[in-house]
């Protein structure tokens, strides 16, 4: 990802007084932030603009960011808030377009996820159902599925991007996959004798 230009709405000159530590932070997380925003929003230009906006906001309050208990998690929350705000601004249009586009992306790119939940990887309808189930995930569970399966991030890279530890990433991934499986699973009936067997 190219380095944000940090221009304002009037197109003023780029900032040149950014701390070296901030530039290192930007270098560390810039690509991951862009990948996430682009995957969720489906618009490369918009994703870049929003990531630039987030880094500009972080640069403007960099001293405050560094006082946070976990600056990486703080910055991830800022990114997520910005992306979600954009999604909310175009909610009606998104419901018509995003589900179709996202479904196609999931069916094409997230075969490992579909395989992990033991779904038929050749069935387009299953791909669409998986996409719908992913869209119903909330918060960090949604984030880890996007980063790990659609962006193909490792557990380590996902943890670094989100500012959480690797065990939390694994736990969130397991929880998210369980929710997706439950969303896709048909209603199960007890087999004859199950209750009797359980009592023994």
Coordinates of N, CA, C and O in Angstrom, one line a residue:
X1 N 0.8 -1.2 0.0 CA 0.0 0.0 0.0 C 0.9 1.2 0.0 O 1.9 1.3 0.7
X2 N 0.5 2.2 -0.8 CA 1.3 3.4 -0.8 C 1.1 4.2 0.5 O 0.1 4.1 1.1
X3 N 2.1 5.0 0.8 CA 2.0 5.8 2.1 C 1.0 6.9 2.0 O 0.9 7.5 1.0
X4 N 0.1 7.0 3.0 CA -0.9 8.0 3.0 C -0.3 9.4 2.7 O 0.8 9.7 3.2
X5 N -1.1 10.2 2.0 CA -0.6 11.5 1.6 C -0.8 12.5 2.7 O -0.2 13.6 2.8
X6 N -1.8 12.3 3.6 CA -2.1 13.2 4.7 C -2.4 14.6 4.2 O -1.9 15.6 4.7
X7 N -3.3 14.6 3.2 CA -3.8 15.9 2.8 C -5.2 16.1 3.3 O -5.9 15.2 3.6
X8 N -5.6 17.4 3.5 CA -6.9 17.6 4.0 C -7.8 17.8 2.8 O -7.4 17.6 1.7
X9 N -9.1 18.1 3.1 CA -10.1 18.3 2.0 C -9.7 19.3 1.0 O -10.1 19.3 -0.1
X10 N -9.0 20.3 1.4 CA -8.6 21.4 0.5 C -7.3 21.0 -0.3 O -6.9 21.8 -1.1
X11 N -6.8 19.8 0.0 CA -5.6 19.4 -0.7 C -4.3 20.1 -0.3 O -3.4 20.3 -1.2
X12 N -4.2 20.4 0.9 CA -3.0 21.0 1.4 C -1.8 20.1 1.3 O -2.0 18.9 1.2
X13 N -0.6 20.6 1.5 CA 0.6 19.8 1.3 C 0.7 18.7 2.4 O 0.2 18.9 3.5
X14 N 1.4 17.6 2.1 CA 1.6 16.6 3.0 C 2.3 17.0 4.3 O 3.1 17.9 4.2
X15 N 1.9 16.4 5.4 CA 2.6 16.7 6.7 C 4.0 16.2 6.6 O 4.3 15.1 6.0
X16 N 5.0 16.9 7.1 CA 6.4 16.4 7.1 C 7.0 16.3 8.5 O 8.1 15.9 8.7
X17 N 6.1 16.5 9.5 CA 6.6 16.5 10.9 C 6.2 15.3 11.7 O 6.1 15.3 12.9
X18 N 5.9 14.2 10.9 CA 5.4 12.9 11.6 C 6.6 12.2 12.3 O 7.7 12.1 11.7
X19 N 6.4 11.8 13.5 CA 7.4 11.1 14.3 C 7.9 9.8 13.6 O 7.1 9.2 12.9
X20 N 9.1 9.5 13.8 CA 9.7 8.3 13.2 C 8.9 7.1 13.7 O 8.6 6.1 13.0
X21 N 8.6 7.1 15.0 CA 7.8 6.0 15.6 C 6.5 5.8 14.9 O 6.0 4.7 14.7
X22 N 5.8 6.9 14.6 CA 4.6 6.8 13.9 C 4.7 6.2 12.5 O 4.0 5.3 12.1
X23 N 5.8 6.6 11.8 CA 6.0 6.1 10.4 C 6.3 4.6 10.5 O 5.9 3.8 9.6
X24 N 7.0 4.2 11.5 CA 7.2 2.7 11.7 C 5.9 2.0 12.0 O 5.7 0.9 11.5
X25 N 5.0 2.6 12.8 CA 3.7 2.0 13.1 C 2.9 1.9 11.8 O 2.3 0.9 11.5
X26 N 2.9 2.9 11.0 CA 2.2 3.0 9.7 C 2.7 1.9 8.8 O 2.0 1.2 8.1
X27 N 4.1 1.7 8.8 CA 4.7 0.7 7.9 C 4.3 -0.7 8.4 O 4.0 -1.6 7.5
X28 N 4.2 -0.9 9.7 CA 3.8 -2.2 10.2 C 2.4 -2.6 9.9 O 2.1 -3.7 9.6
X29 N 1.5 -1.6 10.0 CA 0.1 -1.9 10.0 C -0.6 -1.5 8.7 O -1.8 -1.9 8.4
X30 N 0.0 -0.6 7.9 CA -0.7 0.0 6.7 C -1.3 -1.0 5.8 O -2.5 -0.9 5.4
X31 N -0.6 -2.0 5.4 CA -1.1 -3.0 4.4 C -2.2 -3.8 5.0 O -3.2 -4.1 4.3
X32 N -2.1 -4.2 6.3 CA -3.2 -5.0 6.9 C -4.4 -4.2 7.0 O -5.5 -4.7 6.8
X33 N -4.3 -2.9 7.4 CA -5.5 -2.1 7.5 C -6.2 -1.9 6.1 O -7.4 -2.0 6.0
X34 N -5.4 -1.7 5.1 CA -5.9 -1.6 3.7 C -6.6 -2.9 3.3 O -7.7 -2.8 2.8
X35 N -6.0 -4.0 3.5 CA -6.6 -5.3 3.1 C -7.9 -5.5 3.8 O -8.9 -5.9 3.1
X36 N -8.0 -5.2 5.1 CA -9.2 -5.3 5.8 C -10.3 -4.4 5.2 O -11.4 -4.8 4.9
X37 N -10.0 -3.1 5.1 CA -11.0 -2.2 4.6 C -11.4 -2.5 3.2 O -12.6 -2.4 2.9
X38 N -10.5 -2.9 2.3 CA -10.9 -3.2 1.0 C -11.8 -4.5 0.9 O -12.7 -4.5 0.2
X39 N -11.4 -5.5 1.7 CA -12.3 -6.7 1.7 C -13.7 -6.4 2.2 O -14.6 -6.9 1.7
X40 N -13.8 -5.6 3.3 CA -15.1 -5.3 3.8 C -15.9 -4.4 2.9 O -17.1 -4.6 2.7
X41 N -15.3 -3.4 2.3 CA -16.0 -2.4 1.6 C -16.0 -2.7 0.1 O -16.9 -2.2 -0.6
X42 N -15.1 -3.4 -0.4 CA -15.1 -3.8 -1.9 C -14.8 -2.7 -2.8 O -15.0 -2.8 -4.0
X43 N -14.2 -1.6 -2.3 CA -13.8 -0.5 -3.1 C -12.4 0.0 -2.8 O -12.1 0.5 -1.7
X44 N -11.5 -0.2 -3.7 CA -10.1 0.0 -3.4 C -9.8 1.5 -3.1 O -9.1 1.8 -2.2
X45 N -10.4 2.4 -3.9 CA -10.1 3.8 -3.7 C -10.7 4.3 -2.4 O -10.0 5.0 -1.6
X46 N -11.9 3.8 -2.1 CA -12.5 4.2 -0.8 C -11.8 3.6 0.4 O -11.6 4.3 1.4
X47 N -11.3 2.4 0.2 CA -10.5 1.7 1.3 C -9.3 2.5 1.6 O -8.9 2.8 2.7
X48 N -8.6 3.0 0.5 CA -7.3 3.7 0.7 C -7.6 5.1 1.4 O -6.9 5.5 2.3
X49 N -8.7 5.7 1.0 CA -9.1 7.0 1.6 C -9.4 6.8 3.1 O -9.0 7.7 3.9
X50 N -10.1 5.8 3.4 CA -10.4 5.6 4.8 C -9.2 5.2 5.7 O -9.1 5.7 6.8
X51 N -8.3 4.4 5.1 CA -7.1 4.1 5.8 C -6.2 5.3 6.0 O -5.7 5.6 7.1
X52 N -6.1 6.2 5.0 CA -5.4 7.4 5.1 C -6.1 8.3 6.2 O -5.3 8.9 7.0
X53 N -7.4 8.3 6.2 CA -8.1 9.1 7.2 C -7.8 8.6 8.6 O -7.5 9.4 9.5
X54 N -7.7 7.3 8.8 CA -7.4 6.7 10.1 C -6.0 7.1 10.5 O -5.7 7.5 11.6
X55 N -5.0 6.9 9.6 CA -3.6 7.3 10.0 C -3.5 8.8 10.2 O -2.7 9.1 11.1
X56 N -4.2 9.6 9.5 CA -4.1 11.0 9.7 C -4.6 11.3 11.1 O -4.0 12.1 11.9
X57 N -5.7 10.7 11.5 CA -6.3 10.9 12.9 C -5.3 10.4 13.9 O -5.1 11.1 15.0
X58 N -4.7 9.3 13.7 CA -3.8 8.7 14.6 C -2.5 9.6 14.8 O -2.0 9.9 15.8
X59 N -2.1 10.2 13.6 CA -0.9 11.1 13.6 C -1.2 12.3 14.4 O -0.4 12.8 15.2
X60 N -2.4 12.8 14.3 CA -2.8 14.1 15.0 C -2.9 13.9 16.5 O -2.7 14.9 17.2
X61 N -3.1 12.7 16.9 CA -3.2 12.4 18.4 C -2.2 11.4 18.8 O -2.4 10.6 19.7
X62 N -1.0 11.3 18.1 CA 0.0 10.3 18.3 C 0.4 10.2 19.8 O 0.6 9.1 20.3
X63 N 0.6 11.4 20.4 CA 1.0 11.3 21.8 C 0.0 10.6 22.7 O 0.3 9.9 23.6
X64 N -1.3 10.8 22.4 CA -2.3 10.2 23.2 C -2.4 8.7 22.9 O -2.6 7.9 23.8
X65 N -2.2 8.4 21.6 CA -2.1 6.9 21.2 C -1.1 6.2 22.0 O -1.4 5.1 22.5
X66 N 0.1 6.8 22.2 CA 1.2 6.1 22.9 C 0.9 5.9 24.4 O 1.6 5.1 25.0
X67 N 0.0 6.7 24.9 CA -0.4 6.5 26.3 C -1.4 5.4 26.6 O -1.7 5.1 27.8
X68 N -2.0 4.9 25.5 CA -2.9 3.8 25.7 C -2.3 2.5 26.2 O -1.1 2.3 25.8
X69 N -3.0 1.7 26.9 CA -2.4 0.5 27.4 C -2.0 -0.4 26.3 O -1.0 -1.2 26.4
X70 N -2.7 -0.4 25.1 CA -2.4 -1.2 24.0 C -2.6 -0.3 22.7 O -3.7 -0.3 22.1
X71 N -1.6 0.4 22.3 CA -1.7 1.3 21.1 C -2.2 0.6 19.9 O -2.9 1.1 19.0
X72 N -1.8 -0.7 19.7 CA -2.1 -1.4 18.5 C -3.6 -1.7 18.5 O -4.3 -1.6 17.4
X73 N -4.2 -2.1 19.6 CA -5.6 -2.4 19.7 C -6.4 -1.1 19.6 O -7.5 -1.1 19.0
X74 N -5.9 0.0 20.1 CA -6.5 1.3 20.0 C -6.6 1.7 18.6 O -7.7 2.2 18.1
X75 N -5.5 1.5 17.8 CA -5.5 1.9 16.4 C -6.5 1.0 15.6 O -7.2 1.5 14.7
X76 N -6.5 -0.3 15.9 CA -7.4 -1.2 15.2 C -8.8 -0.8 15.5 O -9.7 -0.8 14.5
X77 N -9.2 -0.4 16.7 CA -10.5 0.1 17.0 C -10.9 1.3 16.2 O -12.0 1.4 15.7
X78 N -9.9 2.2 16.0 CA -10.1 3.4 15.2 C -10.4 3.0 13.7 O -11.3 3.6 13.1
X79 N -9.7 2.1 13.2 CA -9.9 1.6 11.8 C -11.3 1.0 11.7 O -12.0 1.3 10.8
X80 N -11.6 0.1 12.7 CA -12.9 -0.6 12.6 C -14.0 0.4 12.7 O -15.0 0.2 12.0
X81 N -13.9 1.3 13.6 CA -15.0 2.3 13.7 C -15.2 3.1 12.4 O -16.3 3.3 11.9
X82 N -14.1 3.5 11.7 CA -14.2 4.2 10.5 C -14.8 3.4 9.4 O -15.6 3.9 8.6
X83 N -14.4 2.1 9.3 CA -15.0 1.2 8.3 C -16.4 1.0 8.5 O -17.3 1.1 7.6
X84 N -16.8 0.7 9.8 CA -18.2 0.5 10.1 C -19.0 1.7 9.9 O -20.2 1.7 9.4
X85 N -18.5 2.9 10.1 CA -19.3 4.1 9.9 C -19.5 4.3 8.4 O -20.6 4.7 8.0
X86 N -18.6 3.9 7.6 CA -18.8 4.0 6.1 C -19.8 3.0 5.7 O -20.7 3.3 4.8
X87 N -19.8 1.8 6.3 CA -20.8 0.8 5.9 C -22.2 1.4 6.3 O -23.2 1.2 5.6
X88 N -22.3 2.0 7.4 CA -23.6 2.5 7.9 C -24.1 3.6 7.0 O -25.3 3.7 6.8
X89 N -23.2 4.4 6.5 CA -23.7 5.5 5.6 C -24.3 5.1 4.3 O -25.1 5.8 3.7
X90 N -24.0 3.9 3.9 CA -24.6 3.4 2.6 C -25.3 2.1 2.9 O -25.2 1.2 2.0
X91 N -26.0 2.0 4.0 CA -26.6 0.7 4.4 C -27.6 0.1 3.4 O -27.5 -1.1 3.0
X92 N -28.5 0.9 2.9 CA -29.5 0.4 2.0 C -28.9 -0.2 0.7 O -29.2 -1.2 0.2
X93 N -28.0 0.6 0.1 CA -27.3 0.2 -1.1 C -26.4 -1.0 -0.8 O -26.3 -1.9 -1.6
X94 N -25.8 -1.0 0.3 CA -24.9 -2.1 0.7 C -25.7 -3.4 0.8 O -25.2 -4.5 0.3
X95 N -26.9 -3.4 1.3 CA -27.7 -4.6 1.4 C -28.0 -5.2 0.1 O -28.0 -6.5 0.0
X96 N -28.1 -4.4 -0.9 CA -28.4 -4.9 -2.2 C -27.2 -5.4 -3.0 O -27.2 -6.4 -3.6
X97 N -26.1 -4.7 -2.8 CA -24.9 -5.0 -3.6 C -23.9 -5.8 -2.8 O -23.3 -6.8 -3.4
X98 N -23.6 -5.4 -1.6 CA -22.5 -6.1 -0.8 C -22.7 -7.6 -0.7 O -21.8 -8.3 -0.8
X99 N -23.9 -8.0 -0.4 CA -24.1 -9.4 -0.2 C -23.8 -10.2 -1.4 O -23.2 -11.3 -1.3
X100 N -24.2 -9.7 -2.6 CA -23.9 -10.4 -3.8 C -22.4 -10.5 -4.0 O -21.8 -11.5 -4.3
X101 N -21.7 -9.3 -3.9 CA -20.3 -9.2 -4.2 C -19.5 -10.0 -3.1 O -18.6 -10.8 -3.4
X102 N -19.9 -9.8 -1.8 CA -19.2 -10.5 -0.8 C -19.4 -12.0 -0.9 O -18.5 -12.8 -0.7
X103 N -20.6 -12.5 -1.3 CA -20.9 -13.9 -1.5 C -20.0 -14.5 -2.6 O -19.4 -15.6 -2.4
X104 N -19.8 -13.7 -3.7 CA -18.9 -14.2 -4.7 C -17.5 -14.3 -4.3 O -16.8 -15.3 -4.6
X105 N -17.1 -13.3 -3.5 CA -15.7 -13.3 -3.0 C -15.5 -14.5 -2.0 O -14.5 -15.2 -2.1
X106 N -16.4 -14.7 -1.1 CA -16.3 -15.8 -0.2 C -16.3 -17.1 -0.9 O -15.4 -18.0 -0.6
X107 N -17.1 -17.3 -1.9 CA -17.2 -18.6 -2.6 C -15.9 -18.8 -3.4 O -15.3 -19.9 -3.4
X108 N -15.3 -17.8 -3.9 CA -14.0 -17.9 -4.7 C -12.8 -17.9 -3.8 O -11.9 -18.7 -4.0
X109 N -12.7 -17.1 -2.7 CA -11.5 -16.9 -2.0 C -11.4 -17.7 -0.7 O -10.4 -17.9 -0.1
X110 N -12.6 -18.0 -0.1 CA -12.6 -18.6 1.2 C -12.8 -20.1 1.3 O -13.5 -20.6 2.2
X111 N -12.3 -20.8 0.3 CA -12.5 -22.3 0.3 C -12.0 -22.9 1.5 O -12.6 -23.9 2.0
X112 N -10.8 -22.4 2.1 CA -10.4 -23.0 3.4 C -11.5 -22.9 4.5 O -11.6 -23.8 5.3
X113 N -12.1 -21.8 4.6 CA -13.2 -21.6 5.6 C -14.3 -22.6 5.3 O -14.8 -23.2 6.2
X114 N -14.8 -22.6 4.0 CA -15.9 -23.5 3.7 C -15.5 -25.0 4.0 O -16.3 -25.8 4.5
X115 N -14.2 -25.3 3.7 CA -13.8 -26.7 4.0 C -13.7 -26.9 5.5 O -14.1 -28.0 6.0
X116 N -13.3 -25.9 6.3 CA -13.3 -26.1 7.7 C -14.6 -26.3 8.4 O -14.7 -27.0 9.4
X117 N -15.7 -25.9 7.8 CA -17.0 -26.1 8.3 C -17.7 -27.3 7.6 O -18.9 -27.5 7.8
X118 N -16.9 -28.0 6.9 CA -17.4 -29.3 6.2 C -18.5 -29.0 5.3 O -19.5 -29.8 5.2
X119 N -18.5 -27.9 4.6 CA -19.5 -27.6 3.6 C -19.0 -28.1 2.2 O -17.9 -28.3 2.0
X120 N -20.0 -28.2 1.3 CA -19.6 -28.6 -0.1 C -19.0 -27.4 -0.8 O -19.6 -26.4 -1.1
X121 N -17.7 -27.6 -1.1 CA -16.9 -26.5 -1.7 C -17.3 -26.2 -3.1 O -16.9 -25.1 -3.7
X122 N -18.1 -27.0 -3.8 CA -18.4 -26.8 -5.2 C -19.8 -26.2 -5.3 O -20.3 -25.9 -6.4
X123 N -20.5 -26.0 -4.2 CA -21.9 -25.5 -4.2 C -21.9 -24.0 -4.1 O -21.6 -23.5 -3.0
X124 N -22.4 -23.3 -5.1 CA -22.4 -21.8 -5.0 C -23.4 -21.4 -4.0 O -23.2 -20.4 -3.3
X125 N -24.5 -22.1 -3.8 CA -25.5 -21.8 -2.8 C -24.9 -21.8 -1.4 O -25.2 -21.0 -0.6
X126 N -24.1 -22.8 -1.2 CA -23.4 -22.9 0.1 C -22.5 -21.7 0.3 O -22.4 -21.1 1.4
X127 N -21.7 -21.3 -0.8 CA -20.9 -20.1 -0.7 C -21.7 -18.9 -0.3 O -21.2 -18.1 0.5
X128 N -22.8 -18.7 -0.9 CA -23.7 -17.6 -0.6 C -24.1 -17.6 0.8 O -24.2 -16.6 1.6
X129 N -24.5 -18.9 1.3 CA -25.0 -19.0 2.7 C -23.8 -18.7 3.7 O -24.0 -18.1 4.7
X130 N -22.6 -19.2 3.3 CA -21.5 -18.9 4.2 C -21.2 -17.4 4.3 O -21.0 -16.8 5.3
X131 N -21.3 -16.7 3.1 CA -21.1 -15.3 3.1 C -22.1 -14.6 4.0 O -21.8 -13.7 4.7
X132 N -23.4 -15.0 3.9 CA -24.4 -14.4 4.7 C -24.1 -14.6 6.2 O -24.3 -13.7 7.0
X133 N -23.7 -15.8 6.5 CA -23.3 -16.1 7.9 C -22.2 -15.3 8.4 O -22.1 -14.8 9.6
X134 N -21.2 -15.1 7.6 CA -20.0 -14.2 7.9 C -20.5 -12.8 8.2 O -20.1 -12.2 9.2
X135 N -21.4 -12.3 7.4 CA -21.9 -10.9 7.5 C -22.7 -10.8 8.8 O -22.8 -9.7 9.4
X136 N -23.2 -11.9 9.4 CA -23.9 -11.8 10.6 C -23.0 -11.8 11.9 O -23.5 -11.6 13.0
X137 N -21.7 -12.2 11.6 CA -20.8 -12.2 12.8 C -20.6 -10.7 13.2 O -20.7 -9.8 12.5
X138 N -20.3 -10.6 14.5 CA -20.1 -9.2 15.0 C -18.7 -9.1 15.6 O -18.0 -10.0 15.9
X139 N -18.3 -7.8 15.6 CA -17.0 -7.4 16.3 C -15.8 -8.2 15.8 O -15.6 -8.4 14.6
X140 N -15.0 -8.7 16.8 CA -13.8 -9.3 16.5 C -13.9 -10.6 15.8 O -13.0 -11.0 15.1
X141 N -15.0 -11.3 16.0 CA -15.2 -12.6 15.2 C -15.3 -12.3 13.7 O -14.7 -13.1 12.9
X142 N -16.0 -11.3 13.3 CA -16.0 -10.9 11.9 C -14.6 -10.5 11.4 O -14.2 -11.0 10.4
X143 N -13.9 -9.8 12.3 CA -12.6 -9.3 11.9 C -11.6 -10.5 11.6 O -10.9 -10.5 10.6
X144 N -11.6 -11.5 12.5 CA -10.6 -12.5 12.4 C -11.0 -13.4 11.1 O -10.0 -13.9 10.5
X145 N -12.2 -13.6 10.8 CA -12.6 -14.3 9.6 C -12.2 -13.6 8.4 O -11.6 -14.2 7.4
X146 N -12.4 -12.3 8.3 CA -11.9 -11.5 7.2 C -10.4 -11.6 7.0 O -9.9 -11.9 5.9
X147 N -9.7 -11.4 8.1 CA -8.2 -11.3 8.0 C -7.7 -12.7 7.8 O -6.8 -12.9 6.9
X148 N -8.1 -13.7 8.4 CA -7.5 -15.1 8.3 C -7.9 -15.8 7.1 O -7.1 -16.5 6.4
X149 N -9.2 -15.7 6.6 CA -9.6 -16.5 5.5 C -9.7 -15.7 4.2 O -9.3 -16.3 3.2
X150 N -10.2 -14.5 4.2 CA -10.3 -13.8 3.0 C -9.0 -13.1 2.6 O -8.6 -13.0 1.5
X151 N -8.3 -12.6 3.6 CA -7.0 -11.9 3.4 C -5.8 -12.9 3.6 O -4.7 -12.5 3.3
X152 N -6.1 -14.1 4.0 CA -5.1 -15.2 4.2 C -4.0 -14.8 5.1 O -2.8 -15.1 4.9
X153 N -4.3 -14.1 6.2 CA -3.3 -13.7 7.2 C -3.0 -14.9 8.1 O -3.9 -15.7 8.4
X154 N -1.8 -15.1 8.6 CA -1.5 -16.1 9.6 C -2.1 -15.6 10.9 O -2.5 -14.5 11.1
X155 N -2.1 -16.6 11.8 CA -2.6 -16.2 13.2 C -1.7 -15.1 13.8 O -2.2 -14.1 14.4
X156 N -0.4 -15.2 13.6 CA 0.5 -14.2 14.1 C 0.2 -12.8 13.5 O 0.2 -11.8 14.2
X157 N 0.1 -12.8 12.2 CA -0.1 -11.5 11.6 C -1.5 -10.9 11.9 O -1.6 -9.7 12.1
X158 N -2.5 -11.7 12.1 CA -3.8 -11.3 12.5 C -3.7 -10.7 13.9 O -4.3 -9.6 14.2
X159 N -3.1 -11.4 14.8 CA -2.9 -10.9 16.2 C -2.2 -9.5 16.2 O -2.6 -8.6 16.9
X160 N -1.1 -9.4 15.4 CA -0.4 -8.2 15.4 C -1.2 -7.0 14.8 O -1.2 -5.9 15.4
X161 N -2.0 -7.3 13.8 CA -2.8 -6.2 13.2 C -3.9 -5.8 14.2 O -4.2 -4.6 14.3
X162 N -4.5 -6.7 14.9 CA -5.6 -6.4 15.8 C -5.2 -5.9 17.2 O -6.0 -5.5 18.0
X163 N -3.9 -6.1 17.5 CA -3.4 -5.8 18.8 C -3.9 -6.7 19.9 O -4.1 -6.3 21.0
X164 N -4.0 -8.0 19.5 CA -4.4 -9.0 20.5 C -3.4 -10.2 20.5 O -2.6 -10.2 19.6
X165 N -3.5 -11.1 21.4 CA -2.6 -12.2 21.4 C -3.1 -13.4 20.5 O -4.2 -13.4 20.1
X166 N -2.2 -14.3 20.1 CA -2.5 -15.3 19.2 C -3.5 -16.3 19.7 O -4.4 -16.8 18.9
X167 N -3.5 -16.6 21.0 CA -4.5 -17.5 21.6 C -5.9 -16.9 21.4 O -6.9 -17.6 21.2
X168 N -6.0 -15.5 21.6 CA -7.3 -14.9 21.4 C -7.8 -15.0 20.0 O -8.9 -15.2 19.7
X169 N -6.8 -14.9 19.0 CA -7.2 -15.0 17.6 C -7.7 -16.4 17.4 O -8.7 -16.6 16.7
X170 N -7.0 -17.4 17.9 CA -7.5 -18.8 17.7 C -8.9 -19.0 18.3 O -9.7 -19.7 17.7
X171 N -9.1 -18.5 19.5 CA -10.3 -18.6 20.2 C -11.5 -18.0 19.4 O -12.5 -18.5 19.2
X172 N -11.2 -16.7 18.9 CA -12.2 -16.0 18.2 C -12.5 -16.7 16.9 O -13.7 -16.8 16.4
X173 N -11.5 -17.3 16.2 CA -11.7 -18.0 15.0 C -12.6 -19.3 15.2 O -13.5 -19.5 14.5
X174 N -12.3 -20.0 16.3 CA -13.1 -21.2 16.6 C -14.6 -20.8 16.9 O -15.5 -21.4 16.4
X175 N -14.8 -19.7 17.7 CA -16.1 -19.2 18.0 C -16.9 -18.8 16.7 O -18.0 -19.1 16.5
X176 N -16.1 -18.1 15.8 CA -16.8 -17.6 14.6 C -17.2 -18.8 13.7 O -18.3 -18.8 13.2
X177 N -16.3 -19.8 13.6 CA -16.6 -21.0 12.8 C -17.8 -21.8 13.3 O -18.6 -22.3 12.6
X178 N -17.9 -21.8 14.7 CA -19.0 -22.5 15.3 C -20.3 -21.8 15.0 O -21.3 -22.4 14.7
X179 N -20.3 -20.5 15.0 CA -21.5 -19.7 14.7 C -21.9 -19.9 13.2 O -23.1 -20.0 12.9
X180 N -20.9 -20.0 12.3 CA -21.2 -20.2 10.9 C -21.8 -21.6 10.7 O -22.8 -21.7 10.0
X181 N -21.2 -22.6 11.3 CA -21.7 -23.9 11.2 C -23.1 -24.0 11.7 O -24.0 -24.6 11.1
X182 N -23.4 -23.3 12.9 CA -24.7 -23.4 13.4 C -25.7 -22.7 12.5 O -26.9 -23.1 12.4
X183 N -25.3 -21.6 11.8 CA -26.1 -20.9 10.9 C -26.5 -21.8 9.7 O -27.6 -21.7 9.2
X184 N -25.6 -22.6 9.3 CA -25.8 -23.5 8.1 C -26.4 -24.8 8.4 O -27.0 -25.5 7.6
X185 N -26.3 -25.3 9.7 CA -26.7 -26.6 10.1 C -28.3 -26.7 10.0 O -29.0 -25.8 10.5
X186 N -28.8 -27.8 9.4 CA -30.2 -28.0 9.5 C -30.6 -28.4 10.9 O -29.8 -28.8 11.7
X187 N -31.9 -28.2 11.2 CA -32.3 -28.6 12.6 C -32.1 -30.0 12.8 O -32.6 -30.9 12.0
X188 N -31.5 -30.4 13.9 CA -31.2 -31.8 14.1 C -32.3 -32.4 15.1 O -32.6 -31.8 16.1
X189 N -32.7 -33.6 14.8 CA -33.7 -34.3 15.6 C -32.9 -35.4 16.4 O -31.9 -35.9 15.9
X190 N -33.4 -35.6 17.6 CA -32.8 -36.7 18.4 C -33.1 -38.0 17.7 O -34.2 -38.3 17.2
X191 N -32.0 -38.9 17.7 CA -32.2 -40.2 17.1 C -33.0 -41.0 18.2 O -32.8 -40.8 19.4
X192 N -33.7 -42.0 17.7 CA -34.4 -42.9 18.7 C -33.4 -43.5 19.6 O -32.3 -44.0 19.2
X193 N -33.8 -43.5 20.9 CA -32.9 -44.1 21.9 C -31.9 -43.2 22.5 O -31.2 -43.5 23.4
X194 N -31.7 -41.9 21.9 CA -30.7 -41.0 22.4 C -30.9 -40.7 23.9 O -30.0 -40.7 24.7
X195 N -32.2 -40.3 24.2 CA -32.4 -39.9 25.6 C -32.2 -41.1 26.5 O -31.6 -40.9 27.6
X196 N -32.6 -42.3 26.1 CA -32.4 -43.5 27.0 C -30.9 -43.7 27.2 O -30.4 -44.0 28.3
X197 N -30.1 -43.6 26.1 CA -28.7 -43.9 26.2 C -28.0 -42.8 27.1 O -27.1 -43.2 27.9
X198 N -28.5 -41.6 27.1 CA -27.9 -40.6 27.9 C -28.1 -40.8 29.4 O -27.4 -40.4 30.2
X199 N -29.3 -41.5 29.7 CA -29.6 -41.7 31.1 C -28.7 -42.8 31.7 O -28.6 -43.0 32.8
X200 N -28.2 -43.7 30.8 CA -27.4 -44.8 31.3 C -26.0 -44.4 31.7 O -25.5 -43.5 31.2

